[in-house]
């Protein structure tokens, strides 16, 4: 790795969704390699996450725009095309995308809801480093335009581009569903990246993280570090404590603890130090420009 610049952003998604996620984020910063997280505006543990962020100055905090699988900020009556009969966002990206492609999602409601989420975030006084979204909904055509406009209005200068590899090394041969999902997301992310860069946003050069729900555990992170590309790589993570509680409360069979252990691993820290990999957050992409 000598002679080249290697920068690594380990980003914890879903910050603020649950206090056990918040605890993992805080320990990931104070005892590990985590330097970035994206805060979910409608998360049940939002206020607790803000307190964590204020205690951890090394942590760069972005906004995790949410249009699926979460709680809206606006009243359901103000955004009827975005919510189900219970006033909640639809449960997953597949439902949302189907409604979006059939014209059932009103873009003006998307704009209003995301603007409300951004307003809530800005009222915390936290300096926002970047934008991304729950289940990558910000990459959809039309929605990416709204997201970039809102980010520019708040002087947020960086955005995630989840350009996934169809055949991620170490994850085995993808299923048909995984193959289609990665191909579709990669294509959307490529187009979103072009648009973001055209509007002078900073975007990491590379993206990693297993998008089909599997955990990016220590072995995956070790493999990534040994084959790290030059430039800046963002790794998407969902760390947490107490799998049984989080899997129940989040209704997601994810190995949160494995990802927490990867970001606090002594082995990982040794590899990062030995190979002179720079741990950064999104602010470091543009603070010297």
Tab-separated table of C-alpha atoms in Angstrom:
chain	number	residue	atom	x	y	z
A	1	UNK	CA	0.000	0.000	0.000
A	2	UNK	CA	3.048	2.239	0.071
A	3	UNK	CA	2.879	5.469	-1.921
A	4	UNK	CA	-0.902	5.608	-2.240
A	5	UNK	CA	-3.597	7.183	-0.091
A	6	UNK	CA	-6.048	4.808	1.549
A	7	UNK	CA	-8.967	6.308	3.447
A	8	UNK	CA	-11.668	4.323	5.210
A	9	UNK	CA	-15.099	5.471	6.372
A	10	UNK	CA	-16.841	2.966	8.622
A	11	UNK	CA	-20.426	4.232	8.784
A	12	UNK	CA	-23.105	2.974	11.161
A	13	UNK	CA	-26.577	3.197	9.626
A	14	UNK	CA	-29.789	3.376	11.694
A	15	UNK	CA	-28.236	5.472	14.463
A	16	UNK	CA	-31.151	6.526	16.668
A	17	UNK	CA	-33.349	3.566	15.802
A	18	UNK	CA	-32.744	1.802	19.137
A	19	UNK	CA	-30.718	2.509	22.276
A	20	UNK	CA	-28.801	-0.746	21.772
A	21	UNK	CA	-27.687	0.547	18.373
A	22	UNK	CA	-26.685	3.830	19.979
A	23	UNK	CA	-24.599	1.998	22.589
A	24	UNK	CA	-22.786	0.108	19.833
A	25	UNK	CA	-22.089	3.352	17.992
A	26	UNK	CA	-20.686	5.035	21.085
A	27	UNK	CA	-18.436	2.114	21.961
A	28	UNK	CA	-17.477	1.777	18.308
A	29	UNK	CA	-16.066	5.300	18.469
A	30	UNK	CA	-14.522	5.256	21.934
A	31	UNK	CA	-13.081	1.728	21.739
A	32	UNK	CA	-12.908	0.998	18.039
A	33	UNK	CA	-12.614	2.282	14.496
A	34	UNK	CA	-16.034	3.827	13.923
A	35	UNK	CA	-15.907	7.477	12.875
A	36	UNK	CA	-19.223	8.000	11.056
A	37	UNK	CA	-22.926	7.332	11.538
A	38	UNK	CA	-26.189	8.374	9.948
A	39	UNK	CA	-28.978	9.383	12.285
A	40	UNK	CA	-32.549	8.287	11.574
A	41	UNK	CA	-34.833	11.319	12.156
A	42	UNK	CA	-37.874	9.248	13.115
A	43	UNK	CA	-35.968	6.763	15.242
A	44	UNK	CA	-37.385	5.876	18.652
A	45	UNK	CA	-33.998	6.589	20.271
A	46	UNK	CA	-33.325	9.824	18.359
A	47	UNK	CA	-32.729	12.033	21.417
A	48	UNK	CA	-30.408	9.454	22.967
A	49	UNK	CA	-28.416	9.312	19.719
A	50	UNK	CA	-28.039	13.085	19.686
A	51	UNK	CA	-26.638	12.896	23.217
A	52	UNK	CA	-24.160	10.222	22.100
A	53	UNK	CA	-23.055	12.365	19.167
A	54	UNK	CA	-22.453	15.335	21.455
A	55	UNK	CA	-20.290	13.175	23.740
A	56	UNK	CA	-18.216	11.809	20.854
A	57	UNK	CA	-16.547	14.633	18.878
A	58	UNK	CA	-14.711	12.140	16.625
A	59	UNK	CA	-18.054	10.942	15.263
A	60	UNK	CA	-19.234	12.524	12.028
A	61	UNK	CA	-23.037	12.463	11.847
A	62	UNK	CA	-25.085	12.476	8.668
A	63	UNK	CA	-28.808	12.192	8.031
A	64	UNK	CA	-30.342	8.794	7.292
A	65	UNK	CA	-33.330	9.949	5.215
A	66	UNK	CA	-36.181	7.509	5.729
A	67	UNK	CA	-39.092	6.680	3.421
A	68	UNK	CA	-39.577	3.007	4.296
A	69	UNK	CA	-39.593	0.823	7.403
A	70	UNK	CA	-39.871	3.639	9.916
A	71	UNK	CA	-41.795	6.526	11.385
A	72	UNK	CA	-42.604	9.711	9.471
A	73	UNK	CA	-42.067	13.161	10.951
A	74	UNK	CA	-45.107	14.762	9.319
A	75	UNK	CA	-48.685	13.758	10.218
A	76	UNK	CA	-49.922	10.862	8.059
A	77	UNK	CA	-52.668	13.110	6.678
A	78	UNK	CA	-49.999	15.325	5.118
A	79	UNK	CA	-48.273	12.450	3.298
A	80	UNK	CA	-50.979	9.877	2.472
A	81	UNK	CA	-49.107	8.345	-0.475
A	82	UNK	CA	-46.132	7.469	1.749
A	83	UNK	CA	-47.848	5.699	4.631
A	84	UNK	CA	-49.959	2.619	5.274
A	85	UNK	CA	-53.279	2.437	7.120
A	86	UNK	CA	-51.412	2.640	10.430
A	87	UNK	CA	-49.718	5.906	9.500
A	88	UNK	CA	-46.298	4.276	9.172
A	89	UNK	CA	-43.988	4.063	6.183
A	90	UNK	CA	-44.408	0.933	4.092
A	91	UNK	CA	-42.346	-1.893	5.466
A	92	UNK	CA	-39.643	-2.316	2.839
A	93	UNK	CA	-38.090	-1.035	-0.360
A	94	UNK	CA	-39.887	-3.569	-2.564
A	95	UNK	CA	-43.314	-2.199	-1.638
A	96	UNK	CA	-42.160	1.404	-1.953
A	97	UNK	CA	-40.463	0.893	-5.313
A	98	UNK	CA	-43.534	-0.876	-6.725
A	99	UNK	CA	-45.726	2.032	-5.625
A	100	UNK	CA	-43.169	4.517	-6.935
A	101	UNK	CA	-42.987	2.883	-10.364
A	102	UNK	CA	-46.779	2.751	-10.663
A	103	UNK	CA	-47.184	6.451	-9.877
A	104	UNK	CA	-48.653	6.003	-6.396
A	105	UNK	CA	-45.918	7.970	-4.628
A	106	UNK	CA	-46.294	11.742	-4.813
A	107	UNK	CA	-42.912	13.434	-5.151
A	108	UNK	CA	-44.180	16.605	-3.463
A	109	UNK	CA	-44.976	14.508	-0.373
A	110	UNK	CA	-41.481	13.013	-0.514
A	111	UNK	CA	-40.054	16.522	-0.599
A	112	UNK	CA	-42.194	17.694	2.336
A	113	UNK	CA	-41.378	14.691	4.509
A	114	UNK	CA	-37.641	14.751	3.827
A	115	UNK	CA	-37.563	18.506	4.423
A	116	UNK	CA	-39.218	17.914	7.806
A	117	UNK	CA	-36.631	15.236	8.623
A	118	UNK	CA	-33.815	17.603	7.716
A	119	UNK	CA	-35.336	20.395	9.813
A	120	UNK	CA	-35.514	18.085	12.835
A	121	UNK	CA	-31.865	17.158	12.355
A	122	UNK	CA	-30.710	20.751	11.995
A	123	UNK	CA	-32.511	21.764	15.180
A	124	UNK	CA	-30.153	19.485	17.142
A	125	UNK	CA	-27.264	21.814	16.327
A	126	UNK	CA	-25.156	18.894	15.086
A	127	UNK	CA	-22.971	19.605	12.072
A	128	UNK	CA	-24.261	17.236	9.379
A	129	UNK	CA	-21.501	15.598	7.352
A	130	UNK	CA	-23.423	13.754	4.629
A	131	UNK	CA	-26.678	12.212	3.454
A	132	UNK	CA	-27.738	8.647	2.766
A	133	UNK	CA	-31.030	6.801	3.214
A	134	UNK	CA	-32.701	3.797	4.752
A	135	UNK	CA	-32.679	0.949	2.213
A	136	UNK	CA	-31.036	3.316	-0.316
A	137	UNK	CA	-34.240	5.036	-1.428
A	138	UNK	CA	-32.309	8.234	-2.165
A	139	UNK	CA	-30.888	6.616	-5.319
A	140	UNK	CA	-34.278	6.472	-7.068
A	141	UNK	CA	-34.732	8.859	-10.027
A	142	UNK	CA	-36.531	11.991	-8.921
A	143	UNK	CA	-35.889	11.283	-5.251
A	144	UNK	CA	-32.147	11.819	-5.715
A	145	UNK	CA	-32.960	15.282	-7.079
A	146	UNK	CA	-34.993	16.120	-3.982
A	147	UNK	CA	-32.248	14.813	-1.687
A	148	UNK	CA	-29.502	16.777	-3.418
A	149	UNK	CA	-31.569	19.970	-3.371
A	150	UNK	CA	-32.266	19.603	0.348
A	151	UNK	CA	-28.641	18.771	1.096
A	152	UNK	CA	-27.436	21.816	-0.827
A	153	UNK	CA	-29.896	24.035	1.047
A	154	UNK	CA	-28.327	22.872	4.340
A	155	UNK	CA	-24.743	23.109	3.034
A	156	UNK	CA	-24.275	19.353	3.319
A	157	UNK	CA	-21.565	18.506	0.824
A	158	UNK	CA	-21.251	14.705	0.703
A	159	UNK	CA	-23.545	11.849	-0.261
A	160	UNK	CA	-23.399	8.061	-0.197
A	161	UNK	CA	-23.203	6.182	-3.474
A	162	UNK	CA	-23.962	2.490	-2.769
A	163	UNK	CA	-22.250	1.186	-5.889
A	164	UNK	CA	-22.352	-2.461	-4.941
A	165	UNK	CA	-20.337	-5.226	-6.524
A	166	UNK	CA	-22.511	-7.972	-7.971
A	167	UNK	CA	-19.917	-10.554	-6.991
A	168	UNK	CA	-18.575	-9.218	-3.698
A	169	UNK	CA	-15.477	-11.180	-2.787
A	170	UNK	CA	-15.959	-13.273	0.327
A	171	UNK	CA	-19.767	-13.359	0.187
A	172	UNK	CA	-20.097	-16.404	-2.043
A	173	UNK	CA	-22.131	-16.824	-5.205
A	174	UNK	CA	-25.194	-14.562	-5.010
A	175	UNK	CA	-28.695	-15.966	-5.309
A	176	UNK	CA	-30.843	-14.845	-8.217
A	177	UNK	CA	-32.591	-12.368	-5.931
A	178	UNK	CA	-29.288	-11.002	-4.634
A	179	UNK	CA	-27.908	-10.756	-8.169
A	180	UNK	CA	-30.914	-8.767	-9.393
A	181	UNK	CA	-30.921	-6.586	-6.273
A	182	UNK	CA	-27.232	-5.755	-6.517
A	183	UNK	CA	-27.437	-5.114	-10.243
A	184	UNK	CA	-30.419	-2.799	-9.816
A	185	UNK	CA	-28.950	-0.903	-6.874
A	186	UNK	CA	-25.581	-0.599	-8.570
A	187	UNK	CA	-27.184	0.887	-11.669
A	188	UNK	CA	-29.244	3.381	-9.645
A	189	UNK	CA	-26.213	4.314	-7.561
A	190	UNK	CA	-24.092	4.892	-10.657
A	191	UNK	CA	-26.636	7.315	-12.080
A	192	UNK	CA	-27.087	9.013	-8.697
A	193	UNK	CA	-23.311	9.423	-8.415
A	194	UNK	CA	-23.094	11.155	-11.774
A	195	UNK	CA	-25.824	13.556	-10.720
A	196	UNK	CA	-24.255	14.209	-7.302
A	197	UNK	CA	-20.821	14.904	-8.762
A	198	UNK	CA	-22.332	17.127	-11.448
A	199	UNK	CA	-23.740	19.234	-8.599
A	200	UNK	CA	-20.344	19.290	-6.855
A	201	UNK	CA	-21.079	16.878	-4.037
A	202	UNK	CA	-18.285	14.748	-2.641
A	203	UNK	CA	-18.782	10.994	-3.041
A	204	UNK	CA	-16.422	8.257	-1.753
A	205	UNK	CA	-14.565	6.428	-4.502
A	206	UNK	CA	-15.680	2.977	-3.375
A	207	UNK	CA	-18.492	1.368	-1.390
A	208	UNK	CA	-18.651	-1.880	0.570
A	209	UNK	CA	-21.183	-3.569	2.782
A	210	UNK	CA	-23.408	-6.529	2.104
A	211	UNK	CA	-26.711	-5.100	0.949
A	212	UNK	CA	-28.816	-8.238	1.234
A	213	UNK	CA	-28.893	-8.196	5.021
A	214	UNK	CA	-25.933	-10.386	5.918
A	215	UNK	CA	-23.497	-9.046	8.497
A	216	UNK	CA	-20.195	-7.506	7.464
A	217	UNK	CA	-18.292	-9.345	10.174
A	218	UNK	CA	-14.609	-9.347	11.094
A	219	UNK	CA	-13.636	-11.815	8.355
A	220	UNK	CA	-15.295	-9.657	5.679
A	221	UNK	CA	-13.611	-6.533	7.026
A	222	UNK	CA	-10.205	-8.229	7.172
A	223	UNK	CA	-10.607	-9.326	3.567
A	224	UNK	CA	-11.618	-5.803	2.528
A	225	UNK	CA	-8.630	-4.230	4.272
A	226	UNK	CA	-6.198	-6.626	2.620
A	227	UNK	CA	-7.601	-5.715	-0.806
A	228	UNK	CA	-8.430	-2.058	-0.171
A	229	UNK	CA	-8.476	0.122	-3.276
A	230	UNK	CA	-6.709	3.463	-3.221
A	231	UNK	CA	-8.831	6.522	-2.516
A	232	UNK	CA	-11.761	6.552	-0.079
A	233	UNK	CA	-13.902	3.513	0.696
A	234	UNK	CA	-17.137	3.709	2.664
A	235	UNK	CA	-18.248	0.571	4.501
A	236	UNK	CA	-21.936	0.422	5.409
A	237	UNK	CA	-22.546	-1.236	8.767
A	238	UNK	CA	-25.445	-1.840	11.167
A	239	UNK	CA	-23.771	-2.497	14.522
A	240	UNK	CA	-25.714	-3.159	17.671
A	241	UNK	CA	-25.747	-4.906	21.038
A	242	UNK	CA	-27.889	-7.891	22.084
A	243	UNK	CA	-29.008	-9.519	18.862
A	244	UNK	CA	-32.079	-11.143	20.351
A	245	UNK	CA	-33.547	-7.830	21.502
A	246	UNK	CA	-32.669	-5.928	18.325
A	247	UNK	CA	-33.889	-8.664	16.007
A	248	UNK	CA	-37.202	-8.664	17.847
A	249	UNK	CA	-37.609	-4.893	18.096
A	250	UNK	CA	-36.391	-4.141	14.560
A	251	UNK	CA	-38.060	-7.216	12.998
A	252	UNK	CA	-34.822	-7.960	11.174
A	253	UNK	CA	-32.762	-11.145	11.450
A	254	UNK	CA	-29.463	-9.279	11.250
A	255	UNK	CA	-26.297	-10.097	13.192
A	256	UNK	CA	-25.864	-6.653	14.738
A	257	UNK	CA	-23.373	-7.951	17.298
A	258	UNK	CA	-21.027	-9.355	14.646
A	259	UNK	CA	-20.712	-5.940	13.056
A	260	UNK	CA	-20.131	-4.324	16.453
A	261	UNK	CA	-17.371	-6.821	17.152
A	262	UNK	CA	-15.782	-6.095	13.766
A	263	UNK	CA	-15.480	-2.348	14.431
A	264	UNK	CA	-14.009	-2.912	17.912
A	265	UNK	CA	-11.707	-5.767	16.861
A	266	UNK	CA	-8.057	-5.466	17.941
A	267	UNK	CA	-7.080	-7.367	14.796
A	268	UNK	CA	-8.839	-4.821	12.601
A	269	UNK	CA	-7.153	-1.909	14.373
A	270	UNK	CA	-3.751	-3.549	13.948
A	271	UNK	CA	-4.279	-4.033	10.198
A	272	UNK	CA	-5.405	-0.428	9.810
A	273	UNK	CA	-2.366	0.876	11.699
A	274	UNK	CA	0.116	-1.439	9.983
A	275	UNK	CA	-1.071	-0.485	6.510
A	276	UNK	CA	-1.315	3.247	7.288
A	277	UNK	CA	-5.018	3.372	6.430
A	278	UNK	CA	-6.590	6.681	7.409
A	279	UNK	CA	-9.816	6.411	9.401
A	280	UNK	CA	-12.014	9.366	8.467
A	281	UNK	CA	-15.602	10.552	8.321
A	282	UNK	CA	-17.356	12.307	5.456
A	283	UNK	CA	-16.336	15.766	6.644
A	284	UNK	CA	-12.711	14.896	5.919
A	285	UNK	CA	-13.587	14.587	2.226
A	286	UNK	CA	-14.129	18.321	1.905
A	287	UNK	CA	-12.935	20.194	5.000
A	288	UNK	CA	-9.640	21.226	3.346
A	289	UNK	CA	-11.200	22.308	0.053
